[in-house]
PDB file of C-alpha atoms and ligand atoms in Angstrom:
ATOM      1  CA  UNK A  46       0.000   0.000   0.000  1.00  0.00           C
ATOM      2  CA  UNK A  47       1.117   3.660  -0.821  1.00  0.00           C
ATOM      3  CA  UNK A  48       2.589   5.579   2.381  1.00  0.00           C
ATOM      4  CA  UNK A  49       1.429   8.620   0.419  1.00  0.00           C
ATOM      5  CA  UNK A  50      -1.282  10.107  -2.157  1.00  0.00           C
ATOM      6  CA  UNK A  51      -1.926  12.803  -3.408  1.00  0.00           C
ATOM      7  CA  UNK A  52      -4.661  12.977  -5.778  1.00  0.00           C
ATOM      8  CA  UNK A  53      -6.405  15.473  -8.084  1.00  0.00           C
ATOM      9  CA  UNK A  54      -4.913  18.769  -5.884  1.00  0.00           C
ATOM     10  CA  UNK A  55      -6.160  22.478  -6.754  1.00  0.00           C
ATOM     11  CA  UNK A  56      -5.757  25.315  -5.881  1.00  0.00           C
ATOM     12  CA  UNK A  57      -6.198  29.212  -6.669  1.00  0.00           C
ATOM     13  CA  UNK A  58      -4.853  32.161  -5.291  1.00  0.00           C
ATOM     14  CA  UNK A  59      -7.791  34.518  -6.355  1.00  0.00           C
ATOM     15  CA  UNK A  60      -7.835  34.139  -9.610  1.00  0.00           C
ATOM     16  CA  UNK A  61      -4.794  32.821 -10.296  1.00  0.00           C
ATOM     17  CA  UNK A  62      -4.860  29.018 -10.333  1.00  0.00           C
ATOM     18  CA  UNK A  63      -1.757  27.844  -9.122  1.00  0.00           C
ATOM     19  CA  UNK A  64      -2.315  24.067  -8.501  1.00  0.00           C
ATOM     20  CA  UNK A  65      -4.504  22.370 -11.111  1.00  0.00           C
ATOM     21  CA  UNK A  66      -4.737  18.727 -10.141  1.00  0.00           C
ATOM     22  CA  UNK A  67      -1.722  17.449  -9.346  1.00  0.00           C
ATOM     23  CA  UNK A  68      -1.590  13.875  -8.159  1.00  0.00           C
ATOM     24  CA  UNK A  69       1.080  11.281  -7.298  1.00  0.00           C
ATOM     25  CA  UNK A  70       1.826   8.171  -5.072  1.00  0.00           C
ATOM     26  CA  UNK A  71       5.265   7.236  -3.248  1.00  0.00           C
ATOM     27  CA  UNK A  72       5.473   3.980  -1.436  1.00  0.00           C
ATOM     28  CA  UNK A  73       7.506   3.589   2.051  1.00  0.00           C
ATOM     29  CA  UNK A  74      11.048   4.243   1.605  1.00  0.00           C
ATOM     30  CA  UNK A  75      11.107   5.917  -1.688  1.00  0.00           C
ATOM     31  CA  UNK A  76      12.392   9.304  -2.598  1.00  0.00           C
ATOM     32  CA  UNK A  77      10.594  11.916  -4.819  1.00  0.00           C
ATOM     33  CA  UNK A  78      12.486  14.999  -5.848  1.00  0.00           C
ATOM     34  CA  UNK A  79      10.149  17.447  -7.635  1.00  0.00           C
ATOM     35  CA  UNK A  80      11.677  19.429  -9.927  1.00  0.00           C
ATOM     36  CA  UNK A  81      10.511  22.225 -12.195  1.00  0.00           C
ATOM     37  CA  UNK A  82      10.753  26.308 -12.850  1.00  0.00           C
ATOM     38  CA  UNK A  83       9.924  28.899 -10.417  1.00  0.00           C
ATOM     39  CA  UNK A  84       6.355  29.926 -10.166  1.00  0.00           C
ATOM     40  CA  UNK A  85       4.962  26.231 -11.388  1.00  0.00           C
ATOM     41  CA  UNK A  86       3.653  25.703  -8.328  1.00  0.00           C
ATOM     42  CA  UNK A  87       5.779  23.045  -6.153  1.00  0.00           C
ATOM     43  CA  UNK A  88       6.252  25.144  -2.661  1.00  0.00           C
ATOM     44  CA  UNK A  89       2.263  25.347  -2.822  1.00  0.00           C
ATOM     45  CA  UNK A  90       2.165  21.765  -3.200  1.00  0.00           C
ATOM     46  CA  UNK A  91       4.342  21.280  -0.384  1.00  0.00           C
ATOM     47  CA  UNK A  92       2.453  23.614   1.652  1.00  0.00           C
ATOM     48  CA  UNK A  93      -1.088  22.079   1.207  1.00  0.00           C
ATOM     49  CA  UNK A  94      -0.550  18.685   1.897  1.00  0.00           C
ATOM     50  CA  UNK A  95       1.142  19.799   5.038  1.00  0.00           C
ATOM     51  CA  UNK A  96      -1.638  21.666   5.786  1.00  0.00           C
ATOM     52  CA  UNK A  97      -0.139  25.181   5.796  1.00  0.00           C
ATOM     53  CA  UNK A  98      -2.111  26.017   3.074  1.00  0.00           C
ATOM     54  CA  UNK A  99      -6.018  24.724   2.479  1.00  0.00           C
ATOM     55  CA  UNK A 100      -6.098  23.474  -0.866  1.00  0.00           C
ATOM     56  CA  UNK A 101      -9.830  24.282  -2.902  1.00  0.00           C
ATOM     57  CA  UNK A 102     -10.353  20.392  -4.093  1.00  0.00           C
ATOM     58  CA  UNK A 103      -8.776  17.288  -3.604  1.00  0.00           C
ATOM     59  CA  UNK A 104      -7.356  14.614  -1.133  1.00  0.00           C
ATOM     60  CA  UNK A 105      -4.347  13.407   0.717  1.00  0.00           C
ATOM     61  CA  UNK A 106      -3.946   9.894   2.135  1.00  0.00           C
ATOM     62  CA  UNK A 107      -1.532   8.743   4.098  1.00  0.00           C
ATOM     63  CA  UNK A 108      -1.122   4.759   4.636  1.00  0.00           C
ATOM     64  CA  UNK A 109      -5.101   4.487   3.730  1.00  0.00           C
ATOM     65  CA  UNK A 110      -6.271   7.026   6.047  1.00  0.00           C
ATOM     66  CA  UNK A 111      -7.974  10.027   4.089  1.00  0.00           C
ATOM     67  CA  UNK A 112      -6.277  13.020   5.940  1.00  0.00           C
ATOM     68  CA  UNK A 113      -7.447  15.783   3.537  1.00  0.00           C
ATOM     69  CA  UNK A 114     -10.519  15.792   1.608  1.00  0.00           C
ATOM     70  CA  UNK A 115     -11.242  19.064  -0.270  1.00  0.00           C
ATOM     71  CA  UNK A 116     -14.819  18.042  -0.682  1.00  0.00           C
ATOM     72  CA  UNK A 117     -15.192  18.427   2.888  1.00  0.00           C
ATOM     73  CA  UNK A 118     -17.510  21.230   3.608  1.00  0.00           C
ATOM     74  CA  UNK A 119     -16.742  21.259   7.645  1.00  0.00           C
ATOM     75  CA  UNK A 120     -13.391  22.741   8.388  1.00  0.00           C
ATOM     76  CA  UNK A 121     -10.879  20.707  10.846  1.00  0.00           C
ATOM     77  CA  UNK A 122     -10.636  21.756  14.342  1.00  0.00           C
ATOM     78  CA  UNK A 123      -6.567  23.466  14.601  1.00  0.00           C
ATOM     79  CA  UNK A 124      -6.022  19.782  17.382  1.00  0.00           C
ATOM     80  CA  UNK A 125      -7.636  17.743  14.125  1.00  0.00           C
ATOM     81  CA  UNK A 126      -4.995  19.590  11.894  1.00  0.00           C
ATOM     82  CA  UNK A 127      -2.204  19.266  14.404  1.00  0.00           C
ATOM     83  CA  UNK A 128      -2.512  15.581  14.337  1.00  0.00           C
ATOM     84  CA  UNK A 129      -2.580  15.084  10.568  1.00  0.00           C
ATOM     85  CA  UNK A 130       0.493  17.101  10.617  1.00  0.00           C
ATOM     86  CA  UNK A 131       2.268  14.765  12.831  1.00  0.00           C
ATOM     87  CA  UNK A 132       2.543  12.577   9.372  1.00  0.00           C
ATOM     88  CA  UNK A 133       4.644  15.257   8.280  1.00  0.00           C
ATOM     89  CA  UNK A 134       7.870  16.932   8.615  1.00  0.00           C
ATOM     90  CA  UNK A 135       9.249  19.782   7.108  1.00  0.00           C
ATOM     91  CA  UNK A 136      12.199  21.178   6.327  1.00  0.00           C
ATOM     92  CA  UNK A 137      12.086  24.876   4.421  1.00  0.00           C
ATOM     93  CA  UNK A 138      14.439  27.037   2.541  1.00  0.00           C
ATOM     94  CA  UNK A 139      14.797  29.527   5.658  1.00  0.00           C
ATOM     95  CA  UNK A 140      15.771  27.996   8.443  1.00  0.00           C
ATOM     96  CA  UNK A 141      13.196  29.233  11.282  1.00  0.00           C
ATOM     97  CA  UNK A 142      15.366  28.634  14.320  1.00  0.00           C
ATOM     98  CA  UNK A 143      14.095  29.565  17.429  1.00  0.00           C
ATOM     99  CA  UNK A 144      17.499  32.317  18.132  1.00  0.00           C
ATOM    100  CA  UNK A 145      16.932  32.480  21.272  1.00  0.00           C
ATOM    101  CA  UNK A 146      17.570  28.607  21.853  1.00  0.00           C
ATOM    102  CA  UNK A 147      20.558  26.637  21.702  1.00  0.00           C
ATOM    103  CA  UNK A 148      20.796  23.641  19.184  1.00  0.00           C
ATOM    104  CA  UNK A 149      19.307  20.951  21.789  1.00  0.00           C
ATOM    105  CA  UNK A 150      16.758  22.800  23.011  1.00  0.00           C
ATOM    106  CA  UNK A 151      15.313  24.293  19.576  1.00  0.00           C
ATOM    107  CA  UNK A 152      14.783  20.379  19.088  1.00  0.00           C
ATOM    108  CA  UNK A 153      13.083  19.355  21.774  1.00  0.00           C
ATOM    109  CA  UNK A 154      11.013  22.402  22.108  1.00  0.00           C
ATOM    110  CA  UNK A 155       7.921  21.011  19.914  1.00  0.00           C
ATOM    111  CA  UNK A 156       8.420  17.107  21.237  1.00  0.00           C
ATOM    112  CA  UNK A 157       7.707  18.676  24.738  1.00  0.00           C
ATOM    113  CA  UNK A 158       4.859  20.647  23.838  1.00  0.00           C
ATOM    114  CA  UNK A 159       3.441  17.625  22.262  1.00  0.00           C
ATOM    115  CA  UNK A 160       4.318  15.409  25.511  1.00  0.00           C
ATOM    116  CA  UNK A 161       2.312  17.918  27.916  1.00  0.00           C
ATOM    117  CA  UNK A 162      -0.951  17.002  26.062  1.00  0.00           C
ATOM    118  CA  UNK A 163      -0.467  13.200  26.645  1.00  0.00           C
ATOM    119  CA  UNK A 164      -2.521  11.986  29.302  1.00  0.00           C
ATOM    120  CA  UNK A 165       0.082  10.383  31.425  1.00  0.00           C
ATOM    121  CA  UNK A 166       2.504  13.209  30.895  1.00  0.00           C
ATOM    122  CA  UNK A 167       2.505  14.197  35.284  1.00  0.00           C
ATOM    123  CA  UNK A 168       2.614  10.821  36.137  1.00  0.00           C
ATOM    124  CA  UNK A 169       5.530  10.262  33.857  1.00  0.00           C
ATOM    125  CA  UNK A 170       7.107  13.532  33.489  1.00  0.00           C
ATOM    126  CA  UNK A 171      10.903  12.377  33.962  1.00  0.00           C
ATOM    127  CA  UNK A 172      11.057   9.429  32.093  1.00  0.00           C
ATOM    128  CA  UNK A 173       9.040  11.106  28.811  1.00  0.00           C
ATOM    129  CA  UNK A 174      11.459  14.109  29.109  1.00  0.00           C
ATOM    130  CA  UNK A 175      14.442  11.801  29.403  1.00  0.00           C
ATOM    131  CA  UNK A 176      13.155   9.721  26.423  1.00  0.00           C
ATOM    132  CA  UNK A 177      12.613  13.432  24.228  1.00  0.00           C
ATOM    133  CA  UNK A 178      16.298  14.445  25.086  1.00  0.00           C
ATOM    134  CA  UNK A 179      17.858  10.672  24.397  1.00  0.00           C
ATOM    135  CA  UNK A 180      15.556  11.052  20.765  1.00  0.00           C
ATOM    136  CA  UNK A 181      16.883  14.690  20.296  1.00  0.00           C
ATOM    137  CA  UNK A 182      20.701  13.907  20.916  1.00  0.00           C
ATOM    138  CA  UNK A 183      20.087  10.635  18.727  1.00  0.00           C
ATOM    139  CA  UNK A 184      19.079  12.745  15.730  1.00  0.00           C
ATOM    140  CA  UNK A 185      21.509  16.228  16.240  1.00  0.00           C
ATOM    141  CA  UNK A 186      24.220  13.103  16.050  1.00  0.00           C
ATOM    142  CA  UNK A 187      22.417  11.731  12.532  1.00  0.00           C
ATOM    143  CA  UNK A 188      23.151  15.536  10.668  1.00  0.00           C
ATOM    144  CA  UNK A 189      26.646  15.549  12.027  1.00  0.00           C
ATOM    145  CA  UNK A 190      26.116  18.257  14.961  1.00  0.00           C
ATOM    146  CA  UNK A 191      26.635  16.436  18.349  1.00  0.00           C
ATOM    147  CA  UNK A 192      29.462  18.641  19.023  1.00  0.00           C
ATOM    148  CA  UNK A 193      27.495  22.162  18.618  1.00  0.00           C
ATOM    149  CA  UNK A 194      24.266  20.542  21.015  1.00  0.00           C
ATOM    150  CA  UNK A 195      24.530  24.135  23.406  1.00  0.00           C
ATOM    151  CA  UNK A 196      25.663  26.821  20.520  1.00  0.00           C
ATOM    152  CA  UNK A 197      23.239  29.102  19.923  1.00  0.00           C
ATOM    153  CA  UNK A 198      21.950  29.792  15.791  1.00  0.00           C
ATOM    154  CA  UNK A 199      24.155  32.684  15.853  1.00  0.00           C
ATOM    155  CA  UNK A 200      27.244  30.752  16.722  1.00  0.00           C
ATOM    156  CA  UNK A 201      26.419  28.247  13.547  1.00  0.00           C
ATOM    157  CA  UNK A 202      26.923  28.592   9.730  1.00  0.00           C
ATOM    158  CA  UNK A 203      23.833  28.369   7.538  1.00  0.00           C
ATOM    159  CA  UNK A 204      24.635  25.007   6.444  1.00  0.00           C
ATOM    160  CA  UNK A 205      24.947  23.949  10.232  1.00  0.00           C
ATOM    161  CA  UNK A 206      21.666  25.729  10.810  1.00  0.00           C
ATOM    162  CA  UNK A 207      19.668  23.745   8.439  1.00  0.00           C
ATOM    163  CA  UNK A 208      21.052  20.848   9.846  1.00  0.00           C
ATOM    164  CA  UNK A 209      19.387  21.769  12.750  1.00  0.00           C
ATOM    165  CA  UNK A 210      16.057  22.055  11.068  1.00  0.00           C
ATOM    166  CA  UNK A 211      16.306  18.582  10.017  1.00  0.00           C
ATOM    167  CA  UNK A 212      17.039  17.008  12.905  1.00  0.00           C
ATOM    168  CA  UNK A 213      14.304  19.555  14.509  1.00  0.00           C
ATOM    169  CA  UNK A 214      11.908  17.729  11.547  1.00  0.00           C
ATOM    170  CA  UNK A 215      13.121  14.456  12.591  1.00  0.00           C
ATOM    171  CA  UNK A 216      12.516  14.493  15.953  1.00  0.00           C
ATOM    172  CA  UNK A 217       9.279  14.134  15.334  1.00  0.00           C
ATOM    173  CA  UNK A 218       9.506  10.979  13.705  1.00  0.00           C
ATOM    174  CA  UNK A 219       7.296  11.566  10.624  1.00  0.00           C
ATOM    175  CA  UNK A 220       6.063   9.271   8.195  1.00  0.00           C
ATOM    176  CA  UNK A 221       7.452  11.199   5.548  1.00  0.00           C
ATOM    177  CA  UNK A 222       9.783  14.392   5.082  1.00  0.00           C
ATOM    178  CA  UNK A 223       9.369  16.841   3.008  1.00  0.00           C
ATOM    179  CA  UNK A 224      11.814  19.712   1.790  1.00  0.00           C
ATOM    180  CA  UNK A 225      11.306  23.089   0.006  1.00  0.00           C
ATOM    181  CA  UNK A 226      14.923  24.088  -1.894  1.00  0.00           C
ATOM    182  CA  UNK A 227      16.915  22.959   1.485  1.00  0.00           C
ATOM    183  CA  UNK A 228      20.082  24.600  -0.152  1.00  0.00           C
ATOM    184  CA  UNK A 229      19.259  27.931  -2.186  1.00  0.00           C
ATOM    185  CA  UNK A 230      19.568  30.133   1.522  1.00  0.00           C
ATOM    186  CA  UNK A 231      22.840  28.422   1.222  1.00  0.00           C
ATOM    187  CA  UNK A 232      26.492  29.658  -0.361  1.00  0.00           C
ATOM    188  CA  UNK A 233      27.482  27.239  -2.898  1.00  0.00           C
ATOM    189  CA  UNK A 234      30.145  25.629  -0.889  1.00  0.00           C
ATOM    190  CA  UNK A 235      27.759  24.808   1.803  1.00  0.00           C
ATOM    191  CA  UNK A 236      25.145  22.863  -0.504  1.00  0.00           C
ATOM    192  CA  UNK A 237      27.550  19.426  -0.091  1.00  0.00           C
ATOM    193  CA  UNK A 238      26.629  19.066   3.585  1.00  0.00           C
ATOM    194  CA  UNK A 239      23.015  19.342   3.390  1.00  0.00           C
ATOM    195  CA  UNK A 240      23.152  17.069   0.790  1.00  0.00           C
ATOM    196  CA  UNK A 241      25.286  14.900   2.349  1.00  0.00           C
ATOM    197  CA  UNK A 242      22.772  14.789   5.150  1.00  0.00           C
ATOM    198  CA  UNK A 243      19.918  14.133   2.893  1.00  0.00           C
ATOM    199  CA  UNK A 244      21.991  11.407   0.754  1.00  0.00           C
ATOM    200  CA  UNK A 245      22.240   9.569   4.540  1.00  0.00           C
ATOM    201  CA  UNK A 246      18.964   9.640   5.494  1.00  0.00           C
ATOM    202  CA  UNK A 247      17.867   8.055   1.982  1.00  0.00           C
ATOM    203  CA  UNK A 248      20.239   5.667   2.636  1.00  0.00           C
ATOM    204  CA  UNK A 249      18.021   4.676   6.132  1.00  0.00           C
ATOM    205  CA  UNK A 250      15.513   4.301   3.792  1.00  0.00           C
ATOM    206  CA  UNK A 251      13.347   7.971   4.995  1.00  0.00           C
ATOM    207  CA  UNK A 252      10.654   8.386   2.637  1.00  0.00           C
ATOM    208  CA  UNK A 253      10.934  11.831   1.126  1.00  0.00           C
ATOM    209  CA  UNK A 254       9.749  14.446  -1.053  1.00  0.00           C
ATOM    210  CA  UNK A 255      12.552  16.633  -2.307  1.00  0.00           C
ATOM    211  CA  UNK A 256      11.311  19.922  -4.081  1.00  0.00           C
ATOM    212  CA  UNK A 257      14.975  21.093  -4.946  1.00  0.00           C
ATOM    213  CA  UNK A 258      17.110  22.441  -8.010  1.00  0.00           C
ATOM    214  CA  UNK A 259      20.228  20.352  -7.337  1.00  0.00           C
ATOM    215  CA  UNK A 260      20.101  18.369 -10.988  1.00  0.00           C
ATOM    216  CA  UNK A 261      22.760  15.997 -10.070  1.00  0.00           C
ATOM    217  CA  UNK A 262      21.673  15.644  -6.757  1.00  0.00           C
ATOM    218  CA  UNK A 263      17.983  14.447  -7.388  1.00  0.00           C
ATOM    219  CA  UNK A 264      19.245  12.196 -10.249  1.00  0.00           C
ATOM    220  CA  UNK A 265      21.423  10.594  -7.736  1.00  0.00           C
ATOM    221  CA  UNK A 266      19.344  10.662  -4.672  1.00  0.00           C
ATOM    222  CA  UNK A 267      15.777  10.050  -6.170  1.00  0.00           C
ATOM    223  CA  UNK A 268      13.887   6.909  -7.112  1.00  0.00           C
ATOM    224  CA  UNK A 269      11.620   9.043  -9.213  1.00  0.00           C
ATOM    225  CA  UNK A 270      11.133  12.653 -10.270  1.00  0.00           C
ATOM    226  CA  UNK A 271       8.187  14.504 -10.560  1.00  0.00           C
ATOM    227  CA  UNK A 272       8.633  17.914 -13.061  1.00  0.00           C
ATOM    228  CA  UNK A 273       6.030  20.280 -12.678  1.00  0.00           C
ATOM    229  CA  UNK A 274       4.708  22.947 -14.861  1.00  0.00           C
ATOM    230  CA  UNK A 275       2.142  25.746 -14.291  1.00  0.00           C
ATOM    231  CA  UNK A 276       0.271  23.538 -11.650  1.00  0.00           C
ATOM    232  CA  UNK A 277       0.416  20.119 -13.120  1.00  0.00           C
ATOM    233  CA  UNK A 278       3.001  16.686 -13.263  1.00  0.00           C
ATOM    234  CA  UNK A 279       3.719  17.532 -17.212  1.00  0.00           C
ATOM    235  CA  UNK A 280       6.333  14.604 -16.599  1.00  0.00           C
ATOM    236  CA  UNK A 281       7.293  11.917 -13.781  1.00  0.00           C
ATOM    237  CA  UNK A 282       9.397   8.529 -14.054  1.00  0.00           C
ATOM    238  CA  UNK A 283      12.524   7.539 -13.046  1.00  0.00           C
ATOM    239  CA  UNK A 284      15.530   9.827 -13.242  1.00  0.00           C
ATOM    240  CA  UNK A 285      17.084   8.045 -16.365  1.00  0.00           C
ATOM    241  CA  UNK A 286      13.695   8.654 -17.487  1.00  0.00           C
ATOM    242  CA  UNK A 287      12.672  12.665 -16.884  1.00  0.00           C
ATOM    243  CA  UNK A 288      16.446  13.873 -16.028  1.00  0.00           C
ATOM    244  CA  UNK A 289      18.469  12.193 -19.273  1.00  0.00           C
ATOM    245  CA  UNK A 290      15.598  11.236 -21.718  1.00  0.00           C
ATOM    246  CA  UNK A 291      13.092  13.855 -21.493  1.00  0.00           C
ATOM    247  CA  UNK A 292       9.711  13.323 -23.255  1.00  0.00           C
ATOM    248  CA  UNK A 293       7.971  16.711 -22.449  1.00  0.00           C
ATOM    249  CA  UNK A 294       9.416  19.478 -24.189  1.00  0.00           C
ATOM    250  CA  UNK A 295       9.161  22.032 -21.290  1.00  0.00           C
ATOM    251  CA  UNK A 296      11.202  19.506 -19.111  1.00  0.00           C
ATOM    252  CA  UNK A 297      13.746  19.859 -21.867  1.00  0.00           C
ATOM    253  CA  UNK A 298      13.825  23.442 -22.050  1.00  0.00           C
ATOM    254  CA  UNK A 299      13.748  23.286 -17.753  1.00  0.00           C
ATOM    255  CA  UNK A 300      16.631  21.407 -17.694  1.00  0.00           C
ATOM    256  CA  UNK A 301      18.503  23.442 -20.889  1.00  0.00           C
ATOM    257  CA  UNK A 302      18.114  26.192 -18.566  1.00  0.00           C
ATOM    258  CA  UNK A 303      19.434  24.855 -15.463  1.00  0.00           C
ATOM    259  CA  UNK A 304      22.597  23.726 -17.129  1.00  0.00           C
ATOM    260  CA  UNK A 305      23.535  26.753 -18.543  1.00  0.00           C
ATOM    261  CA  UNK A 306      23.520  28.425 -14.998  1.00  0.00           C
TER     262      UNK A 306
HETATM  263  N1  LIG B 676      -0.134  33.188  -0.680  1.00  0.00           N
HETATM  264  C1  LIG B 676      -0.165  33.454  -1.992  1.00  0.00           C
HETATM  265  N2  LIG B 676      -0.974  34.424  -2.468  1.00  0.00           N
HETATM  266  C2  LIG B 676      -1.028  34.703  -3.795  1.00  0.00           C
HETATM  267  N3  LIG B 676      -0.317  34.041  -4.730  1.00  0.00           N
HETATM  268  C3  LIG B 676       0.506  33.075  -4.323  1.00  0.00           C
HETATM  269  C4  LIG B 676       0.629  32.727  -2.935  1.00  0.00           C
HETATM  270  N4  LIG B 676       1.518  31.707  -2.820  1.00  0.00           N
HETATM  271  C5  LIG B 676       1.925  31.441  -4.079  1.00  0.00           C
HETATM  272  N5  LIG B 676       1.325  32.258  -4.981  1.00  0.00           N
HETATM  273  C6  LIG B 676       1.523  32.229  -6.449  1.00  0.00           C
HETATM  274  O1  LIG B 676       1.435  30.899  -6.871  1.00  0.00           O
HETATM  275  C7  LIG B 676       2.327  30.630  -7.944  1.00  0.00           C
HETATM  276  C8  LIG B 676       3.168  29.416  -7.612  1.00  0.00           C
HETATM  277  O2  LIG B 676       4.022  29.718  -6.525  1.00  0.00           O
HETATM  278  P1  LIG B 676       4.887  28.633  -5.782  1.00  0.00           P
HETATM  279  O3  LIG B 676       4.027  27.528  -5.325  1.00  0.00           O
HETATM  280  O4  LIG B 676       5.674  29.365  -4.772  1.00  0.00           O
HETATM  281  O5  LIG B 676       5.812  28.108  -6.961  1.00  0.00           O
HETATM  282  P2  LIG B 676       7.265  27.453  -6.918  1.00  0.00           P
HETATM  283  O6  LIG B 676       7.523  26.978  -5.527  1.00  0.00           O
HETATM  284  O7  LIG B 676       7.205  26.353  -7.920  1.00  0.00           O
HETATM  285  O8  LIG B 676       8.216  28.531  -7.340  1.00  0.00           O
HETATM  286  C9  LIG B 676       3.126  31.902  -8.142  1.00  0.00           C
HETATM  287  O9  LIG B 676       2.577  32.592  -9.236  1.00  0.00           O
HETATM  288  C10 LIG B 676       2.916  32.663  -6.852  1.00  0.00           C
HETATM  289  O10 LIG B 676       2.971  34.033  -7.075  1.00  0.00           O
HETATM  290 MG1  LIG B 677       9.049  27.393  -4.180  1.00  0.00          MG
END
């Protein structure tokens, strides 16, 4: 059974249709990337399925369970969306750090919220605390940044900072990750660790969605790729498929484009 679907998603910004029935599957384990040109629609994508955006029409299922249905007339309650979110992590192009927090804590700041609404969270308090921090330390070691656990945001480079968002998105432990353009807040020569990060947590077999510009990266890193143009999949298949034998001719011209740069 699919861990994800996504079918028939729309959605308008006035009048300006933006999404215009975009659907796909991924099975456990598998990496997407989504590639295609600014403005065709992929960070809305991202952004309704996870809920940060209501899409106008259309559904999203994870492992069977309907999580989004457009056709829904009665809105969620903000604890109903909360919990579909939970399938979810996400990982933007800004980093959103919490400045004020060092490394460790900005990662176990949203497990502990989450913790204080379980029922048994008084009764347990020091043993579901000492479980968040064991999780937390576990995943700042899996992006490379045990050694920075109680520097600040300030004290880190931008490459180290994302990091930190990841593990932040991990530490959730979500069904599947998503990210928007992880790298393109990031200088040139610090693309290699975030996608050295990335690369590694394929490798555990997290099932991903990859919205990203990084050509060589997604061919390496993705079981298929999804190319999107002015709010649809014009082209998806495997990378030999979309990234070296191109049947659409806007992927061609997309990918023209991106090697001259
Ligand atoms: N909140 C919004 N309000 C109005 N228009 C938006 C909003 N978000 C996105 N858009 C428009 O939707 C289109 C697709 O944007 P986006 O999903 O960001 O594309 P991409 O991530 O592929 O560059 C753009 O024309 C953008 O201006
Ligand atoms: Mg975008």
């Amino acid at each position: 059974m699919a861990i994800l679907e996504v079918r028939d998603m729309c959605k308008s910004f006035g009048k300006t249709e933006v999404l215009k029935g975009v659907g796909f599957t991924m099975e456990r384990g598998e990496v997407i990337s989504i590639l295609g040109s600014s403005g065709s629609g992929k960070t809305t994508l991202l952004r309704c399925i996870n809920f940060l955006e209501r899409a106008d029409k259309g559904q999203v299922i994870v492992d069977g369970k309907v999580i989004f249905d457009g056709s829904d007339t009665a809105k969620k309650s903000p604890s109903e969306i909360r919990k579909a979110q939970l399938n979810f992590g996400m990982v933007f192009q800004q980093f959103n750090l919490f400045p004020q927090y060092n490394v460790l804590e900005n990662v176990v700041l949203a497990p502990k919220l989450l913790a204080k609404e379980r029922p048994d969270f008084k009764k347990h308090k020091k043993e579901i605390l000492a479980e968040i921090e064991t999780n937390a330390r576990d995943v700042i070691d899996k992006v490379g940044l045990t050694e920075k656990l109680m520097n600040y945001p300030c004290e880190l480079s931008g490459g180290q900072q994302q990091r930190v968002s990841i593990a932040r998105a991990l530490a959730l432990n979500p069904k599947i990750l998503f990210f928007d353009e992880p790298t393109s807040a990031l200088d040139p020569e610090l693309t290699g660790e975030i996608l050295r990060v990335i690369r590694a947590l394929a490798d555990k077999k997290i099932t991903m969605v990859i919205v990203t510009h990084e050509i060589g990266f997604a061919r390496n890193v993705s079981d298929r790729i999804i190319f999107m143009d002015k709010g649809v999949v014009a082209e998806e298949g495997s990378p030999e498929e979309v990234i070296d034998n191109p049947k659409n001719e806007r992927t061609r011209e997309f990918l023209k484009l991106i090697e001259q740069k």
